PDB file of C-alpha atoms in Angstrom:
ATOM      1  CA  MET C  82       4.301  13.466 -21.220  1.00 47.00           C
ATOM      2  CA  GLU C  83       1.434  15.948 -21.263  1.00 48.00           C
ATOM      3  CA  LEU C  84      -0.634  15.343 -18.154  1.00 50.00           C
ATOM      4  CA  MET C  85      -3.361  17.916 -18.683  1.00 52.00           C
ATOM      5  CA  PRO C  86      -5.144  16.060 -21.542  1.00 61.00           C
ATOM      6  CA  ILE C  87      -5.335  12.960 -19.322  1.00 58.00           C
ATOM      7  CA  ILE C  88      -6.769  14.951 -16.433  1.00 58.00           C
ATOM      8  CA  ASN C  89      -9.221  16.730 -18.735  1.00 60.00           C
ATOM      9  CA  TRP C  90     -10.356  13.397 -20.160  1.00 67.00           C
ATOM     10  CA  GLU C  91     -10.804  11.999 -16.664  1.00 66.00           C
ATOM     11  CA  THR C  92     -12.848  14.963 -15.403  1.00 62.00           C
ATOM     12  CA  THR C  93     -15.011  15.304 -18.522  1.00 70.00           C
ATOM     13  CA  THR C  94     -15.626  11.590 -19.068  1.00 78.00           C
ATOM     14  CA  PHE C  95     -16.634  10.684 -15.523  1.00 78.00           C
ATOM     15  CA  SER C  96     -18.811  12.522 -13.080  1.00 82.00           C
ATOM     16  CA  THR C  97     -17.376  12.816  -9.582  1.00 85.00           C
ATOM     17  CA  PRO C  98     -19.465   9.938  -8.142  1.00 89.00           C
ATOM     18  CA  VAL C  99     -18.582   7.661 -11.074  1.00 90.00           C
ATOM     19  CA  LEU C 100     -14.905   8.584 -10.803  1.00 89.00           C
ATOM     20  CA  ALA C 101     -15.013   7.707  -7.110  1.00 93.00           C
ATOM     21  CA  LEU C 102     -16.409   4.274  -8.006  1.00 93.00           C
ATOM     22  CA  VAL C 103     -13.717   3.782 -10.671  1.00 90.00           C
ATOM     23  CA  ILE C 104     -10.983   4.619  -8.171  1.00 91.00           C
ATOM     24  CA  PHE C 105     -12.499   2.393  -5.490  1.00 95.00           C
ATOM     25  CA  GLY C 106     -12.944  -0.483  -7.943  1.00 94.00           C
ATOM     26  CA  SER C 107      -9.392  -0.313  -9.264  1.00 91.00           C
ATOM     27  CA  VAL C 108      -7.816  -0.071  -5.805  1.00 93.00           C
ATOM     28  CA  ALA C 109     -10.015  -2.953  -4.637  1.00 94.00           C
ATOM     29  CA  LEU C 110      -9.594  -5.282  -7.633  1.00 94.00           C
ATOM     30  CA  PHE C 111      -6.188  -4.566  -9.196  1.00 91.00           C
ATOM     31  CA  PRO C 112      -4.138  -6.227  -6.396  1.00 88.00           C
ATOM     32  CA  THR C 113      -6.220  -9.395  -6.832  1.00 89.00           C
ATOM     33  CA  LEU C 114      -5.313  -9.353 -10.543  1.00 89.00           C
ATOM     34  CA  LEU C 115      -1.639  -8.717  -9.701  1.00 86.00           C
ATOM     35  CA  LEU C 116      -1.850  -5.188 -11.132  1.00 87.00           C
ATOM     36  CA  PRO C 117      -0.516  -2.006  -9.455  1.00 85.00           C
ATOM     37  CA  SER C 118      -3.128   0.341  -8.005  1.00 87.00           C
ATOM     38  CA  THR C 119      -0.821   3.299  -7.267  1.00 87.00           C
ATOM     39  CA  PRO C 120      -1.884   5.309 -10.374  1.00 86.00           C
ATOM     40  CA  SER C 121      -5.482   5.131  -9.149  1.00 88.00           C
ATOM     41  CA  MET C 122      -4.320   6.516  -5.818  1.00 91.00           C
ATOM     42  CA  TRP C 123      -2.684   9.410  -7.671  1.00 89.00           C
ATOM     43  CA  VAL C 124      -5.996  10.144  -9.372  1.00 89.00           C
ATOM     44  CA  ALA C 125      -7.690  10.091  -5.966  1.00 91.00           C
ATOM     45  CA  GLY C 126      -5.218  12.688  -4.753  1.00 90.00           C
ATOM     46  CA  MET C 127      -5.657  14.833  -7.858  1.00 88.00           C
ATOM     47  CA  THR C 128      -9.434  14.745  -7.665  1.00 89.00           C
ATOM     48  CA  PHE C 129     -10.425  14.402  -4.010  1.00 91.00           C
ATOM     49  CA  GLY C 130      -7.412  15.565  -1.990  1.00 87.00           C
ATOM     50  CA  TYR C 131      -6.383  14.268   1.420  1.00 88.00           C
ATOM     51  CA  GLY C 132      -9.749  13.896   3.177  1.00 91.00           C
ATOM     52  CA  LEU C 133     -12.104  12.088   0.823  1.00 93.00           C
ATOM     53  CA  GLY C 134      -9.200  10.717  -1.182  1.00 93.00           C
ATOM     54  CA  PHE C 135      -7.788   8.988   1.896  1.00 95.00           C
ATOM     55  CA  LEU C 136     -11.131   7.456   2.904  1.00 95.00           C
ATOM     56  CA  LEU C 137     -11.804   6.315  -0.657  1.00 95.00           C
ATOM     57  CA  ILE C 138      -8.410   4.643  -1.003  1.00 96.00           C
ATOM     58  CA  LEU C 139      -8.572   3.059   2.448  1.00 96.00           C
ATOM     59  CA  ALA C 140     -11.970   1.532   1.659  1.00 96.00           C
ATOM     60  CA  GLY C 141     -10.574   0.128  -1.587  1.00 96.00           C
ATOM     61  CA  VAL C 142      -7.493  -1.217   0.179  1.00 96.00           C
ATOM     62  CA  ALA C 143      -9.698  -3.025   2.718  1.00 96.00           C
ATOM     63  CA  VAL C 144     -11.279  -4.975  -0.140  1.00 96.00           C
ATOM     64  CA  GLY C 145      -8.013  -5.219  -2.080  1.00 94.00           C
ATOM     65  CA  VAL C 146      -6.188  -7.034   0.725  1.00 94.00           C
ATOM     66  CA  SER C 147      -9.192  -9.145   1.746  1.00 94.00           C
ATOM     67  CA  LEU C 148      -9.957 -10.761  -1.608  1.00 93.00           C
ATOM     68  CA  PRO C 149      -6.477 -12.305  -2.041  1.00 91.00           C
ATOM     69  CA  TYR C 150      -6.574 -13.454   1.589  1.00 91.00           C
ATOM     70  CA  PHE C 151      -9.760 -15.447   1.043  1.00 92.00           C
ATOM     71  CA  ILE C 152      -8.781 -16.586  -2.462  1.00 90.00           C
ATOM     72  CA  GLY C 153      -5.392 -17.697  -1.130  1.00 86.00           C
ATOM     73  CA  SER C 154      -7.114 -19.854   1.483  1.00 84.00           C
ATOM     74  CA  LEU C 155      -8.346 -22.038  -1.385  1.00 85.00           C
ATOM     75  CA  PHE C 156      -4.729 -22.772  -2.330  1.00 84.00           C
ATOM     76  CA  HIS C 157      -3.349 -23.007   1.195  1.00 78.00           C
ATOM     77  CA  HIS C 158      -1.210 -26.108   0.670  1.00 80.00           C
ATOM     78  CA  LYS C 159       0.189 -24.967  -2.688  1.00 83.00           C
ATOM     79  CA  ILE C 160       1.214 -21.624  -1.203  1.00 82.00           C
ATOM     80  CA  GLN C 161       2.891 -23.404   1.714  1.00 79.00           C
ATOM     81  CA  GLY C 162       4.823 -25.519  -0.791  1.00 79.00           C
ATOM     82  CA  TRP C 163       5.937 -22.395  -2.626  1.00 78.00           C
ATOM     83  CA  LEU C 164       7.098 -20.775   0.617  1.00 78.00           C
ATOM     84  CA  GLU C 165       9.264 -23.805   1.374  1.00 78.00           C
ATOM     85  CA  LYS C 166      11.181 -23.127  -1.850  1.00 79.00           C
ATOM     86  CA  TYR C 167      11.970 -19.547  -0.764  1.00 76.00           C
ATOM     87  CA  PRO C 168      12.875 -19.793   2.942  1.00 73.00           C
ATOM     88  CA  LYS C 169      14.267 -16.240   3.234  1.00 72.00           C
ATOM     89  CA  LYS C 170      11.037 -14.564   2.106  1.00 70.00           C
ATOM     90  CA  ALA C 171       8.990 -17.197   3.922  1.00 76.00           C
ATOM     91  CA  SER C 172      10.697 -16.396   7.230  1.00 77.00           C
ATOM     92  CA  ILE C 173       9.389 -12.832   7.012  1.00 79.00           C
ATOM     93  CA  ILE C 174       5.889 -13.834   5.930  1.00 82.00           C
ATOM     94  CA  ARG C 175       5.594 -16.453   8.676  1.00 80.00           C
ATOM     95  CA  LEU C 176       6.095 -13.775  11.339  1.00 82.00           C
ATOM     96  CA  ALA C 177       2.520 -12.695  10.610  1.00 82.00           C
ATOM     97  CA  GLY C 178       1.080 -15.984  11.806  1.00 82.00           C
ATOM     98  CA  GLU C 179       2.966 -16.326  15.081  1.00 83.00           C
ATOM     99  CA  GLY C 180       1.990 -15.330  18.585  1.00 83.00           C
ATOM    100  CA  ASN C 181      -1.155 -13.688  19.895  1.00 89.00           C
ATOM    101  CA  TRP C 182      -3.475 -11.158  18.235  1.00 92.00           C
ATOM    102  CA  PHE C 183      -1.224  -8.187  18.956  1.00 91.00           C
ATOM    103  CA  HIS C 184       1.914  -9.976  17.765  1.00 87.00           C
ATOM    104  CA  GLN C 185       0.218 -10.840  14.477  1.00 90.00           C
ATOM    105  CA  PHE C 186      -1.128  -7.291  14.115  1.00 93.00           C
ATOM    106  CA  ARG C 187       2.328  -5.837  14.744  1.00 89.00           C
ATOM    107  CA  ALA C 188       4.024  -8.187  12.285  1.00 89.00           C
ATOM    108  CA  VAL C 189       1.479  -7.499   9.520  1.00 91.00           C
ATOM    109  CA  THR C 190       1.793  -3.738  10.065  1.00 91.00           C
ATOM    110  CA  LEU C 191       5.579  -3.855   9.831  1.00 88.00           C
ATOM    111  CA  ILE C 192       5.490  -6.036   6.716  1.00 88.00           C
ATOM    112  CA  ARG C 193       3.093  -3.581   5.053  1.00 89.00           C
ATOM    113  CA  VAL C 194       5.319  -0.605   5.895  1.00 87.00           C
ATOM    114  CA  SER C 195       8.486  -2.400   4.810  1.00 83.00           C
ATOM    115  CA  PRO C 196       9.416  -2.753   1.117  1.00 77.00           C
ATOM    116  CA  PHE C 197       8.213  -6.371   1.100  1.00 79.00           C
ATOM    117  CA  PRO C 198       6.189  -7.003  -2.113  1.00 81.00           C
ATOM    118  CA  TYR C 199       2.621  -5.877  -1.398  1.00 80.00           C
ATOM    119  CA  ILE C 200       0.789  -8.217  -3.765  1.00 83.00           C
ATOM    120  CA  LEU C 201       2.924 -11.231  -2.821  1.00 83.00           C
ATOM    121  CA  PHE C 202       2.047 -10.849   0.860  1.00 86.00           C
ATOM    122  CA  ASN C 203      -1.668 -10.533   0.039  1.00 87.00           C
ATOM    123  CA  TYR C 204      -1.788 -14.097  -1.261  1.00 87.00           C
ATOM    124  CA  CYS C 205       0.899 -15.733   0.864  1.00 85.00           C
ATOM    125  CA  SER C 206      -0.177 -14.417   4.267  1.00 85.00           C
ATOM    126  CA  VAL C 207      -2.974 -16.976   4.562  1.00 83.00           C
ATOM    127  CA  ALA C 208      -0.396 -19.786   4.538  1.00 82.00           C
ATOM    128  CA  THR C 209       0.967 -18.455   7.843  1.00 83.00           C
ATOM    129  CA  ASN C 210      -2.397 -19.068   9.546  1.00 83.00           C
ATOM    130  CA  VAL C 211      -2.633 -15.390  10.493  1.00 89.00           C
ATOM    131  CA  LYS C 212      -6.139 -14.518  11.693  1.00 92.00           C
ATOM    132  CA  TYR C 213      -8.208 -12.189   9.535  1.00 94.00           C
ATOM    133  CA  GLY C 214      -8.692  -9.625  12.336  1.00 94.00           C
ATOM    134  CA  PRO C 215      -5.030  -8.740  12.899  1.00 94.00           C
ATOM    135  CA  TYR C 216      -4.372  -9.180   9.170  1.00 95.00           C
ATOM    136  CA  ILE C 217      -6.915  -6.595   8.042  1.00 96.00           C
ATOM    137  CA  MET C 218      -6.185  -4.146  10.870  1.00 96.00           C
ATOM    138  CA  GLY C 219      -2.424  -4.414  10.410  1.00 93.00           C
ATOM    139  CA  SER C 220      -2.796  -4.019   6.658  1.00 94.00           C
ATOM    140  CA  LEU C 221      -4.933  -0.876   6.954  1.00 95.00           C
ATOM    141  CA  ILE C 222      -2.560   0.750   9.456  1.00 94.00           C
ATOM    142  CA  GLY C 223       0.524  -0.329   7.537  1.00 91.00           C
ATOM    143  CA  VAL C 224      -0.524   1.177   4.201  1.00 92.00           C
ATOM    144  CA  VAL C 225      -1.306   4.636   5.633  1.00 91.00           C
ATOM    145  CA  PRO C 226       2.174   6.067   4.816  1.00 87.00           C
ATOM    146  CA  GLU C 227       1.945   4.750   1.249  1.00 89.00           C
ATOM    147  CA  ILE C 228      -1.543   6.242   0.840  1.00 92.00           C
ATOM    148  CA  PHE C 229      -0.424   9.698   1.952  1.00 89.00           C
ATOM    149  CA  VAL C 230       2.594   9.561  -0.366  1.00 88.00           C
ATOM    150  CA  ALA C 231       0.335   8.594  -3.287  1.00 90.00           C
ATOM    151  CA  ILE C 232      -2.197  11.326  -2.479  1.00 90.00           C
ATOM    152  CA  TYR C 233       0.539  13.942  -2.175  1.00 88.00           C
ATOM    153  CA  THR C 234       2.008  12.791  -5.483  1.00 86.00           C
ATOM    154  CA  GLY C 235      -1.401  13.189  -7.123  1.00 87.00           C
ATOM    155  CA  ILE C 236      -1.860  16.675  -5.675  1.00 85.00           C
ATOM    156  CA  LEU C 237       1.627  17.654  -6.873  1.00 83.00           C
ATOM    157  CA  ILE C 238       0.933  16.292 -10.355  1.00 81.00           C
ATOM    158  CA  ARG C 239      -2.289  18.295 -10.456  1.00 80.00           C
ATOM    159  CA  ALA C 240      -0.529  21.502  -9.406  1.00 78.00           C
ATOM    160  CA  LEU C 241       2.165  21.069 -12.060  1.00 76.00           C
ATOM    161  CA  ALA C 242      -0.409  20.188 -14.714  1.00 73.00           C
ATOM    162  CA  ASP C 243      -2.535  23.240 -13.846  1.00 70.00           C
ATOM    163  CA  ALA C 244       0.509  25.484 -14.084  1.00 69.00           C
ATOM    164  CA  SER C 245       1.410  23.973 -17.462  1.00 68.00           C
ATOM    165  CA  HIS C 246      -2.159  24.318 -18.743  1.00 63.00           C
ATOM    166  CA  GLU C 247      -2.392  27.958 -17.691  1.00 59.00           C
ATOM    167  CA  GLN C 248       1.015  28.577 -19.278  1.00 57.00           C
ATOM    168  CA  HIS C 249       2.605  30.184 -16.256  1.00 58.00           C
ATOM    169  CA  SER C 250       5.346  29.014 -13.937  1.00 62.00           C
ATOM    170  CA  LEU C 251       4.868  28.344 -10.275  1.00 59.00           C
ATOM    171  CA  SER C 252       5.678  31.212  -7.928  1.00 63.00           C
ATOM    172  CA  ALA C 253       8.734  31.016  -5.672  1.00 64.00           C
ATOM    173  CA  PRO C 254       6.656  30.231  -2.536  1.00 70.00           C
ATOM    174  CA  GLN C 255       4.791  27.472  -4.443  1.00 62.00           C
ATOM    175  CA  ILE C 256       8.051  25.949  -5.642  1.00 67.00           C
ATOM    176  CA  ILE C 257       9.542  26.055  -2.145  1.00 73.00           C
ATOM    177  CA  LEU C 258       6.396  24.561  -0.631  1.00 70.00           C
ATOM    178  CA  ASN C 259       6.315  21.744  -3.189  1.00 66.00           C
ATOM    179  CA  VAL C 260      10.026  20.980  -2.795  1.00 71.00           C
ATOM    180  CA  VAL C 261       9.823  20.992   1.009  1.00 75.00           C
ATOM    181  CA  GLY C 262       6.670  18.872   0.916  1.00 71.00           C
ATOM    182  CA  PHE C 263       8.245  16.384  -1.465  1.00 71.00           C
ATOM    183  CA  CYS C 264      11.438  16.114   0.620  1.00 77.00           C
ATOM    184  CA  ALA C 265       9.430  15.697   3.826  1.00 74.00           C
ATOM    185  CA  THR C 266       7.324  12.981   2.191  1.00 69.00           C
ATOM    186  CA  VAL C 267      10.393  11.095   0.953  1.00 74.00           C
ATOM    187  CA  ALA C 268      12.165  11.443   4.316  1.00 77.00           C
ATOM    188  CA  THR C 269       9.114  10.203   6.219  1.00 74.00           C
ATOM    189  CA  THR C 270       8.725   7.241   3.878  1.00 72.00           C
ATOM    190  CA  ILE C 271      12.396   6.285   4.265  1.00 77.00           C
ATOM    191  CA  PHE C 272      12.149   6.606   8.060  1.00 74.00           C
ATOM    192  CA  PHE C 273       9.127   4.308   8.327  1.00 69.00           C
ATOM    193  CA  THR C 274      10.641   1.814   5.869  1.00 74.00           C
ATOM    194  CA  VAL C 275      13.958   1.602   7.721  1.00 78.00           C
ATOM    195  CA  TYR C 276      12.173   1.358  11.080  1.00 72.00           C
ATOM    196  CA  ALA C 277       9.929  -1.431   9.816  1.00 72.00           C
ATOM    197  CA  LYS C 278      12.879  -3.395   8.405  1.00 72.00           C
ATOM    198  CA  ARG C 279      14.762  -3.123  11.708  1.00 75.00           C
ATOM    199  CA  GLN C 280      11.741  -4.212  13.718  1.00 74.00           C
ATOM    200  CA  LEU C 281      11.133  -7.183  11.399  1.00 71.00           C
ATOM    201  CA  THR C 282      14.781  -8.203  11.782  1.00 72.00           C
ATOM    202  CA  ALA C 283      14.414  -8.003  15.556  1.00 72.00           C
ATOM    203  CA  LEU C 284      11.268 -10.157  15.428  1.00 68.00           C
ATOM    204  CA  GLN C 285      13.066 -12.734  13.272  1.00 63.00           C
ATOM    205  CA  LYS C 286      15.939 -12.924  15.771  1.00 65.00           C
ATOM    206  CA  GLU C 287      13.486 -13.336  18.654  1.00 63.00           C
ATOM    207  CA  ASP C 288      11.803 -16.230  16.853  1.00 56.00           C
ATOM    208  CA  GLU C 289      15.168 -17.830  16.082  1.00 54.00           C
ATOM    209  CA  LEU C 290      16.131 -17.660  19.760  1.00 48.00           C
ATOM    210  CA  LEU C 291      12.834 -19.269  20.771  1.00 47.00           C
ATOM    211  CA  LEU C 292      13.413 -22.119  18.325  1.00 46.00           C
ATOM    212  CA  GLU C 293      16.910 -22.842  19.675  1.00 50.00           C
TER     213      GLU C 293
END
């Protein structure tokens, strides 16, 4: 797929402020509509880089995880009924609503870092009675690795598209830097994911022991 025409369309159609609003709006609203927002994060990386791109995405995520939380509260009993049908997934989600503020914050952070479905947790978390404070803070901390991966992916796409557009190949140092950066990003993501899964398993076992 030719990426440069898409990037050219994006940069010529929208001014930078408007593009920032488009990215913020999609990251904020797409999760509520059960749509993926990762492509918008790529665009943020391509256009704004790590600094502004990170702040823009994080602001959108704050809204994107809050709307389903408050909407889900309107269907609290129905969501609880659904969780009873899927006890394995429910056991993970319910960790978010147990214990004190820090325990809830820790559980939400680990769930966000783990491969647990992002959009599913947005709506179902409210059924655990997790407080909004630890929910929003844990969510924002937990999505940081994903945000950096998305931004890096966008920057890499931009670099490859620029090289293709200018009809020249990347230099050896550029290739090495991109490969090393990509491998480091993947390795870091795997590390955090595995760590989060292990910690969630440990929390589940602790809760099981308390219930015995």
